[in-house]
Short mmCIF file of C-alpha atoms in Angstrom, two decimals:
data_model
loop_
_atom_site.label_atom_id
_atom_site.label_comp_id
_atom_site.label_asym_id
_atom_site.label_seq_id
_atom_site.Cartn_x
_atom_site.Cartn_y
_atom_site.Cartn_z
CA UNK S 1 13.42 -30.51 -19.88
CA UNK S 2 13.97 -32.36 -23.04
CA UNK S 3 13.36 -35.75 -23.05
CA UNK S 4 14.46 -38.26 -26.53
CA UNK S 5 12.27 -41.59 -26.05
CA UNK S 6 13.83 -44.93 -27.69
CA UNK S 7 11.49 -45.20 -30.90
CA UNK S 8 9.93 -48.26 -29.41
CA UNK S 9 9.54 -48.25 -25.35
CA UNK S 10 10.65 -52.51 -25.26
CA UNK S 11 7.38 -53.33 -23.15
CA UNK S 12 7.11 -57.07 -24.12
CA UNK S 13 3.94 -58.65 -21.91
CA UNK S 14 2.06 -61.24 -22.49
CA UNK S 15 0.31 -60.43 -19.13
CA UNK S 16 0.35 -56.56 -18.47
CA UNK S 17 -1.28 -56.69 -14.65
CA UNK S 18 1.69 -59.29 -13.80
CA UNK S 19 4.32 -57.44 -14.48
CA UNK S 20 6.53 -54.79 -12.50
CA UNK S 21 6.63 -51.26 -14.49
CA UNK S 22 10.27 -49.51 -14.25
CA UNK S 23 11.81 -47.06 -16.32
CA UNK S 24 15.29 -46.72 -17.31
CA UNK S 25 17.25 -43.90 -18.77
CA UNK S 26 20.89 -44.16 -20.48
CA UNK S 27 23.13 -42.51 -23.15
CA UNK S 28 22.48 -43.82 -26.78
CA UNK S 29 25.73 -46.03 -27.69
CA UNK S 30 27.33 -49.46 -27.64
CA UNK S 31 26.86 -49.65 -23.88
CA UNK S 32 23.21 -49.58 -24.11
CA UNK S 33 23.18 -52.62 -26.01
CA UNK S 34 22.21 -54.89 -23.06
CA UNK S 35 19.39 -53.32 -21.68
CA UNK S 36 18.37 -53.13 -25.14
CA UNK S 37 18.80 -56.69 -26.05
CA UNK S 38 17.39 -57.51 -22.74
CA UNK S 39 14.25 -55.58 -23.63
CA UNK S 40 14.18 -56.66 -27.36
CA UNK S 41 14.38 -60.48 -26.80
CA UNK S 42 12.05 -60.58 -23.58
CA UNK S 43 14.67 -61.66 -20.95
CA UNK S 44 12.91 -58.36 -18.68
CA UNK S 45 9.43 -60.11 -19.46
CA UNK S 46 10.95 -63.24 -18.00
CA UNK S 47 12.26 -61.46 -14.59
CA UNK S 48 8.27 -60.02 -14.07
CA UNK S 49 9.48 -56.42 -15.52
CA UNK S 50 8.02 -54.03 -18.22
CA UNK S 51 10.42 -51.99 -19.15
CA UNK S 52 10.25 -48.28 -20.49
CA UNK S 53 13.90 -47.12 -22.15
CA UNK S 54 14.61 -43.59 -22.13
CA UNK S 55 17.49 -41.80 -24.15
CA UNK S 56 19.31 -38.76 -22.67
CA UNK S 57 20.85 -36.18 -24.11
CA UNK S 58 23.30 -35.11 -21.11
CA UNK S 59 24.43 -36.00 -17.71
CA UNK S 60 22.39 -33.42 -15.98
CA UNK S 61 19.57 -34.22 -17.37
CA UNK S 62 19.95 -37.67 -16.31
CA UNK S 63 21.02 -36.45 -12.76
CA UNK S 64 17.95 -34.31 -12.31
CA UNK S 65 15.58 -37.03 -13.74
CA UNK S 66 16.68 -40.02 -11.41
CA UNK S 67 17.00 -36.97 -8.29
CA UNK S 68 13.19 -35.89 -8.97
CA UNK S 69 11.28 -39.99 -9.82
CA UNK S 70 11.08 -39.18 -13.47
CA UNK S 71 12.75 -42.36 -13.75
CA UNK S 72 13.69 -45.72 -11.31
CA UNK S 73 17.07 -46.53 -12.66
CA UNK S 74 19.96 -44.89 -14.81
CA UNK S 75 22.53 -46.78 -16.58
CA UNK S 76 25.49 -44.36 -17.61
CA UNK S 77 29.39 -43.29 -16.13
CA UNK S 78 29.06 -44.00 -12.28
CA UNK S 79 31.23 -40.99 -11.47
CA UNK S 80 27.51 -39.19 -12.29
CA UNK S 81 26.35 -41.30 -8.87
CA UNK S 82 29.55 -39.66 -7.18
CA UNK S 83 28.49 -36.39 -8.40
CA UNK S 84 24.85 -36.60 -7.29
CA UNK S 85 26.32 -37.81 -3.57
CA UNK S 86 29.04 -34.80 -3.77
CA UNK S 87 27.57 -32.29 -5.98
CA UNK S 88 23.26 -32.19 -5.62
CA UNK S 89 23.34 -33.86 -2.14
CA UNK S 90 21.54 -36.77 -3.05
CA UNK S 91 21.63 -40.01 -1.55
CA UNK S 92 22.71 -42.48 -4.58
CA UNK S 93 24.03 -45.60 -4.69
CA UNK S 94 25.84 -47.76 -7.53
CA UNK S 95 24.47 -51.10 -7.73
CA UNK S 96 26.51 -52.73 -10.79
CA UNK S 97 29.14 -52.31 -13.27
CA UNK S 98 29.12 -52.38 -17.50
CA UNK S 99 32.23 -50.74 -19.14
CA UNK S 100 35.76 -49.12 -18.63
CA UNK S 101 34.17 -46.59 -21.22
CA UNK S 102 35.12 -47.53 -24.64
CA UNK S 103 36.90 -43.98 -24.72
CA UNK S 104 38.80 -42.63 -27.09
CA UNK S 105 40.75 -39.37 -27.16
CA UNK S 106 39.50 -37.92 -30.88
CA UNK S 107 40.68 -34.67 -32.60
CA UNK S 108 40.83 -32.84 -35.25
CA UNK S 109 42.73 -34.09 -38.71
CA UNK S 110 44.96 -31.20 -38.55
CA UNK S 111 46.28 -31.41 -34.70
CA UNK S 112 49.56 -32.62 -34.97
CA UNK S 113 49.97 -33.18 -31.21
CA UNK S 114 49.02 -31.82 -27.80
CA UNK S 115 50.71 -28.69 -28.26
CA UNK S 116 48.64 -27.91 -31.28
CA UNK S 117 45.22 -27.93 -28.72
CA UNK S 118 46.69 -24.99 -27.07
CA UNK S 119 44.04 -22.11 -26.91
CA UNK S 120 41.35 -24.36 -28.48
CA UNK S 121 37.41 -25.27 -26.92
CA UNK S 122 37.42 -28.78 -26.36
CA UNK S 123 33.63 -30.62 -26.05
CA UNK S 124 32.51 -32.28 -23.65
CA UNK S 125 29.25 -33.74 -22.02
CA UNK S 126 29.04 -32.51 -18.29
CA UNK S 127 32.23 -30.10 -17.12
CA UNK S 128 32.18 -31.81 -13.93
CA UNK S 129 31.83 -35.56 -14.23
CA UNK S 130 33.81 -38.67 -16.02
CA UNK S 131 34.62 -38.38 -19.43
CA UNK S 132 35.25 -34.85 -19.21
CA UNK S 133 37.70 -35.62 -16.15
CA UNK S 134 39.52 -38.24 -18.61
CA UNK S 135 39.70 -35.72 -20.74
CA UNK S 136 41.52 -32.91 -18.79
CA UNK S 137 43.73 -35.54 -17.11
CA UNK S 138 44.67 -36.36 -20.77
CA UNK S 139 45.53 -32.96 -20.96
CA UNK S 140 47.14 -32.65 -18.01
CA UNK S 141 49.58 -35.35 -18.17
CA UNK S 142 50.50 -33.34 -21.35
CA UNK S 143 51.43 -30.36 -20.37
CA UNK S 144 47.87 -28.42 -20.91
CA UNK S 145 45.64 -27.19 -18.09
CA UNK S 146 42.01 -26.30 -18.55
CA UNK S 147 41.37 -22.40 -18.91
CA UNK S 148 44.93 -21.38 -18.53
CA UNK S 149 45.46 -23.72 -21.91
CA UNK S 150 42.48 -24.59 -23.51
CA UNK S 151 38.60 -24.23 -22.96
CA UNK S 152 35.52 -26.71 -22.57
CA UNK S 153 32.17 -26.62 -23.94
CA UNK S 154 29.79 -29.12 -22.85
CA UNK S 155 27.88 -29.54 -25.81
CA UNK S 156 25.90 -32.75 -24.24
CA UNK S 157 26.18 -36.21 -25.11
CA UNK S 158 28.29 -38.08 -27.33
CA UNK S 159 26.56 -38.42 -30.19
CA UNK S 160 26.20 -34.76 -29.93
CA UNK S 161 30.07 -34.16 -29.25
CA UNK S 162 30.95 -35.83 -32.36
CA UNK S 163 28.64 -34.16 -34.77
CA UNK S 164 30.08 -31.04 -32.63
CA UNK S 165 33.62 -31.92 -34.12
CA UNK S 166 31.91 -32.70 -37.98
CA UNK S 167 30.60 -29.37 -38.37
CA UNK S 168 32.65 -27.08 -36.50
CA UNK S 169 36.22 -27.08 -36.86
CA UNK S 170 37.21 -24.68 -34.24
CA UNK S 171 36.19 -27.81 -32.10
CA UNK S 172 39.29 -29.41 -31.40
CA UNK S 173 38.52 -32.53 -29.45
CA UNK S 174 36.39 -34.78 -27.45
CA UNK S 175 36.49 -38.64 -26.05
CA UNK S 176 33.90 -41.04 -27.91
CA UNK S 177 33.48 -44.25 -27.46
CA UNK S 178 31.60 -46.29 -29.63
CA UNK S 179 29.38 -47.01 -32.26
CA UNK S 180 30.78 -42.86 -32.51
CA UNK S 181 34.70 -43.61 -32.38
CA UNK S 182 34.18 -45.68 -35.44
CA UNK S 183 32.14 -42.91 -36.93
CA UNK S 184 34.67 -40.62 -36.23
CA UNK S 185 37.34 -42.80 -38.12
CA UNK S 186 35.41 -43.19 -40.58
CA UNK S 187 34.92 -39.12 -41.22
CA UNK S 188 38.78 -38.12 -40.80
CA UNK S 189 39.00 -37.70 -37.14
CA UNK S 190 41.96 -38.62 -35.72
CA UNK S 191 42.41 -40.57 -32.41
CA UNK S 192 45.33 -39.92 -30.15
CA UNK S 193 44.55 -42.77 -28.10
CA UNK S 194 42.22 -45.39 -25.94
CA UNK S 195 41.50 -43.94 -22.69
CA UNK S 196 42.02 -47.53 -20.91
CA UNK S 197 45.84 -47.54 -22.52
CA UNK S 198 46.40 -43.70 -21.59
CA UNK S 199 45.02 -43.79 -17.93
CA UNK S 200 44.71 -47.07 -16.85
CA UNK S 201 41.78 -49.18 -14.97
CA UNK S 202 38.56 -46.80 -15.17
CA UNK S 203 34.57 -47.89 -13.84
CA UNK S 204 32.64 -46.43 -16.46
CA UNK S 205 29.06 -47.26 -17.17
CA UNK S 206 26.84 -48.99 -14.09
CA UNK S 207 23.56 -48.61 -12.83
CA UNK S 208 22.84 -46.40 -10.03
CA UNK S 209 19.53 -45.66 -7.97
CA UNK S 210 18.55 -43.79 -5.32
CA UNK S 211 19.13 -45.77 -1.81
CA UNK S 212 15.43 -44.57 -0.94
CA UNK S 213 13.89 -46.39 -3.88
CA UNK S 214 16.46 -49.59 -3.93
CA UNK S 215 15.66 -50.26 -0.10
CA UNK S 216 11.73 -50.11 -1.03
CA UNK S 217 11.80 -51.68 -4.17
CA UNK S 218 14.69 -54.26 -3.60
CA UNK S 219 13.03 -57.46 -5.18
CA UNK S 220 12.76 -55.13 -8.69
CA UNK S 221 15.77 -54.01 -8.47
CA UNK S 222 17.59 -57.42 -8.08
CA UNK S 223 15.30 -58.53 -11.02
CA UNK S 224 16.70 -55.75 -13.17
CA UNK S 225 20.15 -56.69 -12.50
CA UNK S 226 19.30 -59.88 -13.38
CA UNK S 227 17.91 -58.93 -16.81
CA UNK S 228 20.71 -56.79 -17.36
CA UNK S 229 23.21 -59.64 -17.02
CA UNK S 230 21.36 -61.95 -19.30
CA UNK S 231 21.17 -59.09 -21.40
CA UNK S 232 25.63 -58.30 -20.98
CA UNK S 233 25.67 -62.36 -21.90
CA UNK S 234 23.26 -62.28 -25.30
CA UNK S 235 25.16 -59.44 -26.18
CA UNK S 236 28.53 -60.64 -26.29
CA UNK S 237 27.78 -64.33 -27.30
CA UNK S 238 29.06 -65.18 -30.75
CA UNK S 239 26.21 -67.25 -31.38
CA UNK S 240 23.99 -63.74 -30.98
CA UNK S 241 26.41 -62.12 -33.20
CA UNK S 242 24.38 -61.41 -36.35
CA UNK S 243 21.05 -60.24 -34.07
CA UNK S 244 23.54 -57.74 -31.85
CA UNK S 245 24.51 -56.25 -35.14
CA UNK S 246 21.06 -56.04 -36.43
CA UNK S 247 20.12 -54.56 -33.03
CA UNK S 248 23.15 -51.91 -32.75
CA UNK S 249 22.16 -50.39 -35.98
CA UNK S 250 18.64 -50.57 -35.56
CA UNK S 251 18.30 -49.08 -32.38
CA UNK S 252 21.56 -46.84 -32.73
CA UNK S 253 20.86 -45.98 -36.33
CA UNK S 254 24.43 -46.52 -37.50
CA UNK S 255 25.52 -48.63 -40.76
CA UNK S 256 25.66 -52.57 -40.71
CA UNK S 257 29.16 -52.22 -40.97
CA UNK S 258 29.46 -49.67 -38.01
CA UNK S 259 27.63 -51.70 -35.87
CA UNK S 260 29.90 -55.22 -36.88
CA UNK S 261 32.85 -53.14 -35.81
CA UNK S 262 30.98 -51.78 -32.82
CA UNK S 263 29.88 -55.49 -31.76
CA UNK S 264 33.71 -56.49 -32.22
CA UNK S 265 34.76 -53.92 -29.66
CA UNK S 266 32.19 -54.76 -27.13
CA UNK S 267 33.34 -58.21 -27.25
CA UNK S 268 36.90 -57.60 -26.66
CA UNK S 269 36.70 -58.48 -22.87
CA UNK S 270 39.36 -56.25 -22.39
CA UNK S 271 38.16 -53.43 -23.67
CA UNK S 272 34.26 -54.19 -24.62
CA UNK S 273 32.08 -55.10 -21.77
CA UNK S 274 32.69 -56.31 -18.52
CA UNK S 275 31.69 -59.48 -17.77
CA UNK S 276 28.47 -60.32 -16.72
CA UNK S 277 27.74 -56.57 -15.55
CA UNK S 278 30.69 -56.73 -12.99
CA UNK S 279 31.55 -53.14 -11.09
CA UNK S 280 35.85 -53.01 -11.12
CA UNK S 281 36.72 -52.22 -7.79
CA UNK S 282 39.98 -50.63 -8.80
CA UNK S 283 38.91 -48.99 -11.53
CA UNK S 284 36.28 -47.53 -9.44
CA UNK S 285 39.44 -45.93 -6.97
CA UNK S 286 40.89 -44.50 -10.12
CA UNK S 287 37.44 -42.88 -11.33
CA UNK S 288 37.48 -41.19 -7.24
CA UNK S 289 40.88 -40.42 -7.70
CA UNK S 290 40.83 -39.08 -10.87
CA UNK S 291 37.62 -36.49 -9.05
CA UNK S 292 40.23 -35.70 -6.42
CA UNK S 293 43.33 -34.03 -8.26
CA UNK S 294 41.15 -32.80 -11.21
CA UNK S 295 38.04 -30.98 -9.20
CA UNK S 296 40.17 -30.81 -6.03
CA UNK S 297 37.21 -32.74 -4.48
CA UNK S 298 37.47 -34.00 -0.89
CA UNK S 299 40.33 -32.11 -0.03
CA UNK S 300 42.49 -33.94 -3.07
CA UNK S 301 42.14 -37.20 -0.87
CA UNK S 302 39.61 -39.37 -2.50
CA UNK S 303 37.58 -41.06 -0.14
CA UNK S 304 36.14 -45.45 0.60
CA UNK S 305 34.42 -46.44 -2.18
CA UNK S 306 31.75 -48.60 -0.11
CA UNK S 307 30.33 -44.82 0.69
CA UNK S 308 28.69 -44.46 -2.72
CA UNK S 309 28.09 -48.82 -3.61
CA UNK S 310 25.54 -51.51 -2.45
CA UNK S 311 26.93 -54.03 -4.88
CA UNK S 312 24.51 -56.62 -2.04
CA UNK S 313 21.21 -57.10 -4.97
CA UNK S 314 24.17 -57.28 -7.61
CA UNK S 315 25.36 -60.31 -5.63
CA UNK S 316 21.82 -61.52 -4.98
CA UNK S 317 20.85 -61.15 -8.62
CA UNK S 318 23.72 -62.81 -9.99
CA UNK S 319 21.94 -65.95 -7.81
CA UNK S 320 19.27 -65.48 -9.92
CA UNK S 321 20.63 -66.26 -13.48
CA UNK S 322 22.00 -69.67 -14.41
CA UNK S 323 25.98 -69.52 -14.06
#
């Protein structure tokens, strides 16, 4: 199993045997910014936490990591949660929103229009889960079914789907979302579209847990939430401007000017991040939904969402930070 760890592992204490170890593990990108900033500027050292961030390089990875304790909590698309519950049989639950994914639909310079991505490989992270399922409903609502149409590869994460499309060619397409959309701008890649104007209301990133380890380890999990909405608030706040920037290339290793354009989008409340961590109810029946006529999961009828939430330590949390 390969495992990427952040450069520096953000474990601020000023008083080691005081504070609550917990690891984390999320996708490298824009969205990662809070737990980064709450790391970086020592809002987790305030809650009692020392916290260890841990890059992935793919949804499965992530999956098996939270499934086996290689890791407490995992901050990426919720649909993964759904596909632990439905897929590996484990019992996960979603404890808080982030994003509506920051997706866009990115192809090739010479791709004219859907009908040019007919017989092409298309990249994508996990086959099964979220972005690749706004991807082939993309598709889909275009005229072009998977196999029959076109073909996936999923190369991994995002980072690694868009140097996919820089150096191979025969790659036709994949959704990024940023700092990598405005990468891929910047290199010639062509977008056909935001994934939140093309399909709607969508629950991206959250933070899910196993229901084992939130029910015996509630009071650090509430604390983390807590951190992690500080962390949604220093990130957007224009006064933290100029440090977010700093941080996003930093930590992200992208240009000054990348990251200014990143920290623009993630402000954009309706597009950037959600506020203060919320989980979008809605957008959350969409994401099931969208599982349901694309995977053919649960019969085509998507299920209640309360099956796969315990939003209850979000709520408590929230009680915890200063309005």
């Amino acid at each position: 199993m390969i495992r990427i760890v952040f450069p520096l592992l953000f474990a601020f204490c000023t008083a080691a045997s005081a504070q609550t170890p917990l690891r984390v593990k999320m996708f490298p990108g824009a969205q990662a910014l809070p737990v980064i900033a709450a790391a970086s500027q020592g809002i987790f050292e305030r809650h009692g936490l020392k916290v260890e961030v841990l890059f992935t390089v793919n949804s499965q990875e992530q999956r098996d990591g939270l499934a086996s304790g290689d890791f407490q909590i995992a901050q990426a698309a919720v649909d993964n949660a759904v596909a632990m519950v439905e897929l590996a049989k484990q019992d996960v639950i979603i404890v808080t929103g982030g994003d509506s994914s920051m997706n866009e639909f990115f192809v090739q310079p010479d791709v004219r229009s859907y009908a040019d991505l007919r017989g092409q490989t298309l990249l994508v992270d996990a086959p099964n889960t979220a972005y690749a399922l706004q991807l082939k409903k993309i598709l889909l609502m275009n005229g072009l079914k998977e196999n029959a149409d076109y073909k996936i590869y999923p190369i991994g994460g995002t980072a690694l789907r868009l140097k996919g499309l820089r150096e191979k060619k025969e790659y036709k397409a994949a959704m990024l979302n940023p700092p990598f959309s405005v990468d891929a701008k910047a290199a010639g890649l062509k977008s056909m579209g935001r994934a939140a104007d093309l399909l709607g209301a969508y629950q991206a990133t959250g933070t899910f847990v196993l229901r084992s380890w939130a029910k015996a380890n509630g009071d650090t999990l509430e604390r983390y939430i807590a951190g992690f909405i500080e962390g949604v608030r220093w990130s957007v706040s224009p006064a933290n401007k100029d440090a977010a920037i700093k941080l996003l290339s930093e930590r992200l290793k992208v240009t000054p000017e990348a990251a200014a354009q990143t920290w623009a989008l993630l402000s954009d409340p309706k597009f950037g991040l959600a506020t203060d961590g919320r989980f979008d109810m809605q957008g959350f029946r969409n994401v099931l939904a969208l599982r349901a006529e694309i995977e053919g999961s649960w019969g085509g009828k998507p299920p209640a969402p309360e099956r796969y939430l315990d939003l209850s330590f979000y709520e408590k949390a929230l009680k915890r930070v200063s309005p």
